[in-house]
Short mmCIF file of C-alpha atoms and ligand atoms in Angstrom, two decimals:
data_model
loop_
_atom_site.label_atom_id
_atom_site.label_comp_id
_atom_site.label_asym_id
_atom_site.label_seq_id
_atom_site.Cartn_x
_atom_site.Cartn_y
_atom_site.Cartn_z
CA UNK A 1 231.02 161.60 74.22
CA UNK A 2 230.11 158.19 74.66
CA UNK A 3 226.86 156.72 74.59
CA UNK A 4 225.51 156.03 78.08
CA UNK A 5 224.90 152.00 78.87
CA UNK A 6 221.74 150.44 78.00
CA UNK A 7 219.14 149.52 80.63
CA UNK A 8 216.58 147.20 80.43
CA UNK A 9 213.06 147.27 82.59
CA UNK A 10 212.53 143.51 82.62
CA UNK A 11 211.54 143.33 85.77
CA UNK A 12 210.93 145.54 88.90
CA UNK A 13 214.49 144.76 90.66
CA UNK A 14 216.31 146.05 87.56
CA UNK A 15 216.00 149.91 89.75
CA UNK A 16 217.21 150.84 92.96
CA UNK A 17 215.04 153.00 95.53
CA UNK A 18 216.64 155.98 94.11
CA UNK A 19 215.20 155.20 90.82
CA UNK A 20 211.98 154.63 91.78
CA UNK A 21 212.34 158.45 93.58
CA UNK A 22 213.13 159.62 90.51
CA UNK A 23 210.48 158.26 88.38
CA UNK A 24 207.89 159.27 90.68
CA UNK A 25 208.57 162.46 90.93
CA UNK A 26 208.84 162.52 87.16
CA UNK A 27 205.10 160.91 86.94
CA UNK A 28 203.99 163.21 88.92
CA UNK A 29 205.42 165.98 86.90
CA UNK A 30 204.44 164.77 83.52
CA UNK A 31 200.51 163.86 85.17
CA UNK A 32 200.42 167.46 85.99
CA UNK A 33 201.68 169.18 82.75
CA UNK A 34 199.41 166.72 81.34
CA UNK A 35 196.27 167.60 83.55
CA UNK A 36 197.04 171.03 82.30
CA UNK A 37 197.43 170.56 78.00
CA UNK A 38 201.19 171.39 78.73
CA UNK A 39 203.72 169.59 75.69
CA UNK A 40 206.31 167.63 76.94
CA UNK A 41 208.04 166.41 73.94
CA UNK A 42 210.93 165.28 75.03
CA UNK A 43 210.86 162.21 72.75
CA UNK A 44 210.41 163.99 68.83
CA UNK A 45 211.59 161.29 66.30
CA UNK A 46 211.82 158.57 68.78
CA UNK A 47 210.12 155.02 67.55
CA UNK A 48 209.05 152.43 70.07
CA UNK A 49 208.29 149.15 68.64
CA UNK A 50 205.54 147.20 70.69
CA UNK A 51 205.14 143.26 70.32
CA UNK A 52 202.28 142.42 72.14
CA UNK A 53 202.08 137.76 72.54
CA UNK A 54 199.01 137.83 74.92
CA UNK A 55 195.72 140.48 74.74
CA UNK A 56 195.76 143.90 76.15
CA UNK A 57 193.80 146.93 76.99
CA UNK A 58 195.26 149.19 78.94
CA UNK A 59 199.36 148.13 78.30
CA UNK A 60 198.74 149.13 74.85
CA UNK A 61 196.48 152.50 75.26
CA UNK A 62 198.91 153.83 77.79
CA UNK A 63 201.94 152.73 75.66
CA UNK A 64 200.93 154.13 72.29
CA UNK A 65 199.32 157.51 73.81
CA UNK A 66 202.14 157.76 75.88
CA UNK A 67 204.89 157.41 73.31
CA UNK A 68 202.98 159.67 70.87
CA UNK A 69 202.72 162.38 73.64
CA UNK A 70 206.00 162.51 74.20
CA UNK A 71 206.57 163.48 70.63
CA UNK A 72 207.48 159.83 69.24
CA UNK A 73 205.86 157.13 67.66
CA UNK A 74 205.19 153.23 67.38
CA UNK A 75 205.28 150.31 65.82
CA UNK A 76 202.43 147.69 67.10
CA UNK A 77 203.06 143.75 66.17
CA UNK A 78 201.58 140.61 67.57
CA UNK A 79 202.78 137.10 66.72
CA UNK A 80 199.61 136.68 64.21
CA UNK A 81 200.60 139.25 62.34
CA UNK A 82 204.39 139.05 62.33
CA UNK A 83 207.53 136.47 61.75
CA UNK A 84 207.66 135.72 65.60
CA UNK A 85 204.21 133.64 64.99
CA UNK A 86 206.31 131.85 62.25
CA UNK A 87 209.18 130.82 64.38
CA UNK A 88 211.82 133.51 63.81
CA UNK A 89 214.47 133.37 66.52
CA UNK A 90 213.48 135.62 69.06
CA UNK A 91 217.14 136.73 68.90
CA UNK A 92 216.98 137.29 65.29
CA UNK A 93 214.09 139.43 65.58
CA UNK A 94 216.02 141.13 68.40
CA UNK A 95 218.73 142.10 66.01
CA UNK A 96 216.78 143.29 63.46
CA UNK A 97 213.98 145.19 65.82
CA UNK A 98 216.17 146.89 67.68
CA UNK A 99 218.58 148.56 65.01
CA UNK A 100 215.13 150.23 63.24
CA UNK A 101 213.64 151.32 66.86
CA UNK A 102 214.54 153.43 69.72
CA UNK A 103 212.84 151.40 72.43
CA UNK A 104 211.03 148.02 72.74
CA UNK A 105 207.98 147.27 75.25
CA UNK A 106 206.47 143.18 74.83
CA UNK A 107 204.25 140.95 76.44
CA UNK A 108 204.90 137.89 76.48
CA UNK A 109 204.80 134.38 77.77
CA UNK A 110 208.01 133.13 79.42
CA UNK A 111 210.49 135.61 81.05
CA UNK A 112 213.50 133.84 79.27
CA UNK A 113 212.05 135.25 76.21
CA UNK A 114 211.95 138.92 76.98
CA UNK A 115 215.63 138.41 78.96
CA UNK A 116 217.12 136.68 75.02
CA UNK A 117 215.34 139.53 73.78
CA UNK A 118 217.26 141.93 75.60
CA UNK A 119 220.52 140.55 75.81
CA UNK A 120 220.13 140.24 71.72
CA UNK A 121 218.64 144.26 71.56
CA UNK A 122 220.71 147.22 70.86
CA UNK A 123 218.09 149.35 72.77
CA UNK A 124 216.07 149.55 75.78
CA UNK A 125 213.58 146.44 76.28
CA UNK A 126 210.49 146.95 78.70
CA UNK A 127 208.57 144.09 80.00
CA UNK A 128 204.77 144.84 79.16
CA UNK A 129 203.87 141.66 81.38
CA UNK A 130 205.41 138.03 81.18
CA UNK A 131 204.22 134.83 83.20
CA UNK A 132 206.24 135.87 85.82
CA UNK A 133 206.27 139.30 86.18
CA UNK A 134 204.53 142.70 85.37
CA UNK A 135 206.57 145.74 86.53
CA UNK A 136 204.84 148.59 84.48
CA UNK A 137 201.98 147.76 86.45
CA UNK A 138 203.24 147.84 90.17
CA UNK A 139 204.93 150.98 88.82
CA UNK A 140 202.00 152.19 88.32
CA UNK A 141 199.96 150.61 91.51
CA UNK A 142 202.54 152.38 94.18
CA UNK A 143 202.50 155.70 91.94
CA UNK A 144 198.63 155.54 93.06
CA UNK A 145 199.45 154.85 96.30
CA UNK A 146 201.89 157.49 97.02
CA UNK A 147 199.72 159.89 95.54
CA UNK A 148 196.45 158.81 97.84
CA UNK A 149 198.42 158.00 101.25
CA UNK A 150 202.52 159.07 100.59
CA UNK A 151 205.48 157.06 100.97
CA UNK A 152 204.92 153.28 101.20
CA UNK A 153 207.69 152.72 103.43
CA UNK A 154 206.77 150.50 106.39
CA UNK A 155 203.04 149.80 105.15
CA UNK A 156 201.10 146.73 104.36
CA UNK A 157 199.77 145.38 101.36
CA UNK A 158 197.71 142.37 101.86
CA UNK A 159 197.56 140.20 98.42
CA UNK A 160 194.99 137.90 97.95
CA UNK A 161 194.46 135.17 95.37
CA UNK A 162 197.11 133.95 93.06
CA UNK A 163 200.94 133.54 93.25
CA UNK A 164 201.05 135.21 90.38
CA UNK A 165 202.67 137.44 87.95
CA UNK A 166 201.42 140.03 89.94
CA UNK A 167 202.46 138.80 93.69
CA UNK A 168 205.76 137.98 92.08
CA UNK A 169 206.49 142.16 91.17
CA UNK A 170 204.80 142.86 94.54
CA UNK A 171 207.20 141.10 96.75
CA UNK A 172 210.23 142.25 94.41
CA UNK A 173 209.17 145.98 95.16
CA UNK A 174 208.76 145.42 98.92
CA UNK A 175 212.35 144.29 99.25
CA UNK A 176 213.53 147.62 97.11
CA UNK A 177 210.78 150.22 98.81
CA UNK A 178 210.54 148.75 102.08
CA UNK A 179 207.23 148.11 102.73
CA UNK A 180 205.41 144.76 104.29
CA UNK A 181 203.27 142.03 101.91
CA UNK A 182 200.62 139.57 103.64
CA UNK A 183 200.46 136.62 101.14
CA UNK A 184 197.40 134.37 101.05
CA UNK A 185 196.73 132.18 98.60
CA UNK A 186 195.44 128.72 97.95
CA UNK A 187 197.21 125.81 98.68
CA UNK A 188 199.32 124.96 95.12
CA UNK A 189 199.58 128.70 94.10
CA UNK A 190 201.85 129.42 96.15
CA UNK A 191 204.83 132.09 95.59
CA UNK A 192 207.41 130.38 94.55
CA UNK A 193 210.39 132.33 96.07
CA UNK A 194 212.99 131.56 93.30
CA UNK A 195 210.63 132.14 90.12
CA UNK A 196 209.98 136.12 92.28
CA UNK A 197 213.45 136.76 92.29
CA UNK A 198 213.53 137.54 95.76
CA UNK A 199 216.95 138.66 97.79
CA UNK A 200 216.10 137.55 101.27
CA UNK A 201 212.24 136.38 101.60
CA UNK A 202 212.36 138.64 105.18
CA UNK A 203 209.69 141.21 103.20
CA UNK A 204 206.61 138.60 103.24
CA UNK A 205 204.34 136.85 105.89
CA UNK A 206 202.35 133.93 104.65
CA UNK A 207 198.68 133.35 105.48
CA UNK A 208 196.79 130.41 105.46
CA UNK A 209 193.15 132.68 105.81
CA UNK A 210 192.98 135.28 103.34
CA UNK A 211 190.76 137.48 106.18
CA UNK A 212 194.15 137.27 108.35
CA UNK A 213 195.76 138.83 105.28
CA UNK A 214 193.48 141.61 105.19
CA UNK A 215 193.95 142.58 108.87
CA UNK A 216 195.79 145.62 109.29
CA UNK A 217 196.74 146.15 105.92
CA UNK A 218 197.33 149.91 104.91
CA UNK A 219 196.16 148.06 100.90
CA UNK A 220 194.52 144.99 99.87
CA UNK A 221 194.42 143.81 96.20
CA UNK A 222 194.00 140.92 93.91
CA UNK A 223 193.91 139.72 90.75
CA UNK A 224 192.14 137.25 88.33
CA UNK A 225 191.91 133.67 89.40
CA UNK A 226 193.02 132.80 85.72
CA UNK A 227 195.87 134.33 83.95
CA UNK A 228 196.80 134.51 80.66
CA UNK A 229 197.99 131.31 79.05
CA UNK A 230 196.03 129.28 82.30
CA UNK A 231 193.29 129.14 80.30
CA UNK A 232 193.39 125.37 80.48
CA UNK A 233 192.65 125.45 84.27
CA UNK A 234 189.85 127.89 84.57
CA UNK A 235 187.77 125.02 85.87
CA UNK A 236 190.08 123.73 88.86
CA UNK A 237 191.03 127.03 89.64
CA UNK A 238 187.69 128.51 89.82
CA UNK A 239 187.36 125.71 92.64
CA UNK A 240 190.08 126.20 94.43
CA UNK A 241 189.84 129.87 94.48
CA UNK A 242 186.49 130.52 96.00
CA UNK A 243 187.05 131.39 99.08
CA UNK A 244 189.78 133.56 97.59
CA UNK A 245 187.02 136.65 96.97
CA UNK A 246 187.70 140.30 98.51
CA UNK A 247 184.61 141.30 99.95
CA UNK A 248 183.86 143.82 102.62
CA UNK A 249 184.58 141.32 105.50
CA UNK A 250 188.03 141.25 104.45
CA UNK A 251 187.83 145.18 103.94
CA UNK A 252 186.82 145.82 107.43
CA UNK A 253 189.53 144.39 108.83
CA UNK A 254 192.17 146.00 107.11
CA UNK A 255 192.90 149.90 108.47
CA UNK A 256 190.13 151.93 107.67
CA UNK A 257 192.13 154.02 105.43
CA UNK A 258 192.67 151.20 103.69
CA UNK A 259 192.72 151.24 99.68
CA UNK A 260 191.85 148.52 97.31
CA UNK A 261 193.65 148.22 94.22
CA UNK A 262 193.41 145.42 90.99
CA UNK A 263 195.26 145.93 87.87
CA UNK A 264 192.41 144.71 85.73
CA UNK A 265 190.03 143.32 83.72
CA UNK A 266 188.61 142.18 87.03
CA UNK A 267 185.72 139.47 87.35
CA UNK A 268 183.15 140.93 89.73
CA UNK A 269 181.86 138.13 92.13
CA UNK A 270 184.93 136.22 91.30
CA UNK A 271 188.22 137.26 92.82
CA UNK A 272 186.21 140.65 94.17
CA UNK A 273 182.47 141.61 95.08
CA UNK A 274 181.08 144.50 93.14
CA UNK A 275 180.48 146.47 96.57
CA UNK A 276 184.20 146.40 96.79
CA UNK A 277 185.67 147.28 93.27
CA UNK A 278 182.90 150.14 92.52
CA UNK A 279 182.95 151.41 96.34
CA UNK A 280 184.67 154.12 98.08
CA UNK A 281 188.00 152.29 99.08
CA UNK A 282 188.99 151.15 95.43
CA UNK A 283 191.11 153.38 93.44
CA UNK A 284 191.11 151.16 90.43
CA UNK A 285 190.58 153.78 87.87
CA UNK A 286 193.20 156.03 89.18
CA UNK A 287 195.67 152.59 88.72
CA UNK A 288 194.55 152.37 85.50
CA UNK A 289 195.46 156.20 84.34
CA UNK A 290 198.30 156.39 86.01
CA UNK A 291 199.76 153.58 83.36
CA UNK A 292 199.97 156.37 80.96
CA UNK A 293 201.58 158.82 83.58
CA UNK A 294 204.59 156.73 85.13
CA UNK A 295 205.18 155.20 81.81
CA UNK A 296 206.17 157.80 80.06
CA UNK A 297 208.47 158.59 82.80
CA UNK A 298 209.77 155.39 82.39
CA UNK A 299 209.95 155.73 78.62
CA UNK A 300 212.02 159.27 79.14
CA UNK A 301 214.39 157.79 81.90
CA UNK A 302 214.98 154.77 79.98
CA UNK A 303 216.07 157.37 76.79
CA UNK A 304 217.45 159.97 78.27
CA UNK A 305 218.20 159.32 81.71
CA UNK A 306 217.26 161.56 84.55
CA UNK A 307 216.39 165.02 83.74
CA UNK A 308 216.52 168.45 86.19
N1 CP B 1 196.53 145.68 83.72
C1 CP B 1 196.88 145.41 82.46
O1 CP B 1 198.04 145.18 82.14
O2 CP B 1 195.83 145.46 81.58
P1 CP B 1 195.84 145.00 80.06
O3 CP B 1 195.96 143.50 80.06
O4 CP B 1 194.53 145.48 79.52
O5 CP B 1 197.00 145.62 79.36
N1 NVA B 2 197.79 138.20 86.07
C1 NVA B 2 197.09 138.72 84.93
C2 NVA B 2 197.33 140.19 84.79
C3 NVA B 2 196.61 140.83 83.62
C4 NVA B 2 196.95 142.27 83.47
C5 NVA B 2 197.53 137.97 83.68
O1 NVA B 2 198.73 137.69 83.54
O2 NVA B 2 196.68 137.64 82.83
#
């Protein structure tokens, strides 16, 4: 029997709808044998090497836990404390990686990295957040969704804030799901249409007021005005995001159903009040948890493919 083909999770249009069916139904599964101190090792003697370029929190917790739940292990490098800080081909440390490992998650800076990663890998390569793009999380984001409010399909997320990594994986997934995004941001951080990948651009509305965002929307979310590797703009940005702040105005005058979601770290009083992250609309903590959950469906499907 012949080994099925590799697939890569690079970024979020790398599944179909069907896959995304799959996997959370799968997340749900796993969450609740999980919830309940049920094993599900499906993964015994399975290594997943993790190469983390930027700082994490919750990417590596929900990685490492997840992989060693599942009955494997891993391997944790950064570029400090490895040969990619030294200026080893990322290619050659493709090679090498991948023929000691089952799986490969990294963060990193540029997405052409983590694609010459993969095309050079002999196994599965996850994307763990790039400057363009941060699947795992938006996985994770409409896992929460689905389990607060059910099938996405023909709602509204309103983002606010930055043209991001983030707003990138959000407009990917509402071409594939079928679901509306309002778009505001300042003027300069823009989406830029052909770094998002997009197929047609008919999934998005953009919106000069971020308030006009909000209205109507079934979700509203954010993230930081600074991402990793902007460091150097913190001070303009800070400036030209101000007005760029979900607050309760902007909460009122979405559906009152609505949810608020942010990956994290947030900056209270920054890109979101206080009232708002800590109040009765944000399920940020469930987002957070549910990392561990749809990633180790992801880590199973990406091994073994779908399962009864
Ligand atoms: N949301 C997210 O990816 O968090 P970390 O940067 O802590 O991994
Ligand atoms: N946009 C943020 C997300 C952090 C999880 C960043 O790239 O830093």
């Amino acid at each position: 029997m012949s080994a099925p083909p590799i697939r890569h999770y690079l970024q979020f249009s790398d599944f179909d709808a069907d896959d995304y069916a799959y996997l959370f139904a799968r997340a749900a599964l796993i969450k609740k044998k999980f919830k309940a101190y049920e094993r599900h090792q499906p993964l015994v003697d399975r290594t997943m090497a993790m190469i983390f370029e930027k700082a994490s929190t919750r990417t590596r917790v929900s990685f490492e836990t997840g992989m060693y739940q599942l009955g494997g292990s891993v391997v944790h490098l950064t570029t400090g404390d490895s040969q990619l800080g030294r200026a080893e081909p990322i290619e050659d440390s493709a090679k090498v990686i991948s023929r000691m490992v089952d799986l490969v998650m990294i963060r990193t800076f540029e997405q052409t990295k983590i694609d010459a990663f993969a095309a050079h890998s002999r196994v599965p390569v996850i994307n763990g957040l790039t400057n363009e793009f941060h699947p795992c999380q938006i996985l994770a984001d409409l896992f929460t969704f689905i389990e607060h409010r059910g099938s996405i399909q023909g709602k509204t997320v309103a983002w606010v804030g930055d043209g991001n990594n983030m707003a990138n994986t959000w407009l990917q997934a509402s071409e594939i799901l079928g679901f509306k995004v309002h778009v505001s941001t300042p003027s300069g951080y823009e989406v830029d249409q052909s770094v998002a990948g997009l197929r047609s651009g008919d999934s998005y509305r953009v919106f000069k007021d971020p308030m006009e965002a909000c209205r109507g929307a079934d979700l509203v979310t954010t993230d930081v005005w600074t991402s990793m590797g902007y460091e150097a703009e913190n001070e303009t940005r800070r400036e030209a995001f101000a007005d760029w702040c979900v607050d309760e105005d902007m909460m009122r005058v979405a559906r009152p159903d609505a949810l608020f979601m942010h990956c994290l770290p947030a900056h209270r009083g920054e890109e979101v009040t206080a009232e708002v992250i800590d109040g009765p609309q944000s399920v940020v903590w469930d987002e957070a948890e549910n990392r561990l959950h749809a990633q180790k469906a992801l880590m199973e499907f990406l091994l073994l493919g779908r399962l009864a």
